[in-house]
Coordinates of C-alpha atoms in Angstrom, one line a residue:
X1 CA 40.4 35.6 28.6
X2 CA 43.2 35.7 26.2
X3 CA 44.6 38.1 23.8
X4 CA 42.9 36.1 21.0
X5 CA 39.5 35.7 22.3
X6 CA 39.0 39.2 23.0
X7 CA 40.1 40.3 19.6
X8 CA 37.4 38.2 18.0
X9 CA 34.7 39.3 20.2
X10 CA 35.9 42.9 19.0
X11 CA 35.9 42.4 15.6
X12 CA 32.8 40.3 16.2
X13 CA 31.1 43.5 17.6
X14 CA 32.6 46.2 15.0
X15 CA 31.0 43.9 12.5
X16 CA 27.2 44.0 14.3
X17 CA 27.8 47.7 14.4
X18 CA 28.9 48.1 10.8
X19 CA 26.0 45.9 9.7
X20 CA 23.4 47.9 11.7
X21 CA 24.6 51.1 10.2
X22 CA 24.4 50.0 7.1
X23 CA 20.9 49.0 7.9
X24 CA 19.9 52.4 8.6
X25 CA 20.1 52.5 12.0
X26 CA 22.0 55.6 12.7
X27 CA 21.0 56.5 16.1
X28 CA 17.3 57.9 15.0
X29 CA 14.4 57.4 17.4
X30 CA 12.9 54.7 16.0
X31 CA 9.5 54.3 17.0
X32 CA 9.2 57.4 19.0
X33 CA 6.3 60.0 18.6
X34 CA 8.4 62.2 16.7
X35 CA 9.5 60.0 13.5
X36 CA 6.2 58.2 13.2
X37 CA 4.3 61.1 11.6
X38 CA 7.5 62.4 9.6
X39 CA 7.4 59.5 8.2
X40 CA 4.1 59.5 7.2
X41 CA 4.3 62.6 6.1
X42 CA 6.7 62.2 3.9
X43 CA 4.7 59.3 2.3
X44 CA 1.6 61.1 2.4
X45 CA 3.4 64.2 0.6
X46 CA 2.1 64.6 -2.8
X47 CA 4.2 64.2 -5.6
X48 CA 4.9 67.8 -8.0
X49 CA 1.9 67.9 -10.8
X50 CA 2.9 66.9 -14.0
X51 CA 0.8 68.9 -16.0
X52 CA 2.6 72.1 -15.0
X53 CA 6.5 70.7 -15.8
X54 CA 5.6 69.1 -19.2
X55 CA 3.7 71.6 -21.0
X56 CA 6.1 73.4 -23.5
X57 CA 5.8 77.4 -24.5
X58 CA 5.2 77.3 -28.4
X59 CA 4.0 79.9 -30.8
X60 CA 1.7 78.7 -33.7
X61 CA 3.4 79.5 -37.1
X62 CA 0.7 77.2 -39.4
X63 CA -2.4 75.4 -38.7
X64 CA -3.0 72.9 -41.7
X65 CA -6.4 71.3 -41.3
X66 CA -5.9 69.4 -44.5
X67 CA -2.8 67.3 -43.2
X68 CA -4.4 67.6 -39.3
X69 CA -1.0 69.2 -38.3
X70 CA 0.1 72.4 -36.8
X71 CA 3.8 74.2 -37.0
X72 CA 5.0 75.5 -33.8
X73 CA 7.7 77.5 -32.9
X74 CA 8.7 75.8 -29.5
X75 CA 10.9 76.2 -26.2
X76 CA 12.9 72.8 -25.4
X77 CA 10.7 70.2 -25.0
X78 CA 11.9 68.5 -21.9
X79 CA 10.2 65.2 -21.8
X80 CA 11.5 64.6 -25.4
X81 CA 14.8 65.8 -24.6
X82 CA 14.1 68.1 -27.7
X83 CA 16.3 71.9 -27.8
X84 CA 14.2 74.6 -29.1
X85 CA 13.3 74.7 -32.7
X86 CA 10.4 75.7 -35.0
X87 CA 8.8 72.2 -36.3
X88 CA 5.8 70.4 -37.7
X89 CA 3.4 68.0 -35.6
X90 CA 0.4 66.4 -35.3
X91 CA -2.3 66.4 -33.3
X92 CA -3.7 63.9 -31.3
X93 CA -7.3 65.4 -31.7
X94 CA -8.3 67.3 -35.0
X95 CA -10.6 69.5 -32.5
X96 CA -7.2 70.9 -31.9
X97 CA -6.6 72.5 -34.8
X98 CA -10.2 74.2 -34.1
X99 CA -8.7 75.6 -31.3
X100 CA -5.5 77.6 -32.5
X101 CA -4.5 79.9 -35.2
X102 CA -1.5 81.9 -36.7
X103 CA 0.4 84.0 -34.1
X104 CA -1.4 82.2 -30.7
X105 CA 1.0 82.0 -27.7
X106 CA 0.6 78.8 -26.4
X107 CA 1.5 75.9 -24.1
X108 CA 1.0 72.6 -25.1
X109 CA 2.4 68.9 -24.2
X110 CA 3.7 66.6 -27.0
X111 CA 4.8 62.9 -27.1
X112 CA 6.4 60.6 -29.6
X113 CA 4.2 58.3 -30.5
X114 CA 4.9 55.6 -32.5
X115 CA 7.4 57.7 -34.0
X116 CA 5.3 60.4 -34.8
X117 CA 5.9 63.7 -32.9
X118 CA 2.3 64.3 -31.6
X119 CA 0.6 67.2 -29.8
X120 CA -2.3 65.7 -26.8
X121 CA -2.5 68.6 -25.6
X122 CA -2.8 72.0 -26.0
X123 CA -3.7 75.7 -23.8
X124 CA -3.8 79.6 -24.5
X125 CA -1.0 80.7 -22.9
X126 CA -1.4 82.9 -19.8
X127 CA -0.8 86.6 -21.0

C-alpha cells in the first residue's frame, strides 16, 4: 500500500471517529443494564413545582374594593423581571380583595396581562 493510500484511510477513520463523538458516543455502555434505567430516570424525574418559585413575598399596604385593586409592598417579582418596589395591581378575582387587608404578610403570584399588572393568585404567608 502506498504512502498515499494509507493517509486517506487515516484521515478516512479520524473522520468516523470525530463524527461518532460528536454523535454522543463517548465510550458509554450503550444499551447495558446500567444506562437503561438512568435514563429513564432522568425522564421520569419530575420537573421543580412552579407554584413554590413564582409566588412573590408582599405586604398589603391598601385594599381598594371600589377600583378591585390592591397595593402591595413586594420582593422582586421574578417571573416579571420586576426589582422590589411598593405598587398598585389588580386582581384577577374580586373574591381576592375579600381575602386580604391592611398589614397582611403575604405571598402571591402576578402576571402581565394584557398590559395590566394582575394578581391570580394570592396566600397568607407562613409566619
Amino acid at each position: 500500500m502506498t504512502h498515499f493510500a494509507k493517509s486517506i484511510i487515516l484521515a478516512a477513520g479520524l473522520a468516523l471517529g470525530v463524527s461518532a463523538f460528536a454523535a454522543g458516543d463517548h465510550g458509554a455502555t450503550h444499551g447495558s443494564a446500567t444506562a437503561a434505567p438512568v435514563a429513564q430516570a432522568q425522564a421520569a424525574a419530575p420537573a421543580a413545582p412552579s407554584a413554590a418559585v413564582d409566588l412573590t413575598e408582599g405586604e398589603i399596604r391598601k385594599v381598594d374594593k371600589s377600583t378591585g385593586k390592591i397595593t402591595v409592598k413586594h420582593g422582586e417579582i421574578k417571573n416579571l423581571d420586576m426589582p422590589a418596589m411598593t405598587m398598585v395591581f389588580g386582581v384577577k378575582d374580586a373574591a381576592m380583595l375579600d381575602k386580604v387587608k391592611q398589614g397582611d404578610k403575604v405571598r402571591f403570584r402576578a402576571a402581565n396581562e394584557d398590559g395590566k399588572f394582575t394578581i391570580t393568585e394570592i396566600q397568607a404567608a407562613a409566619q
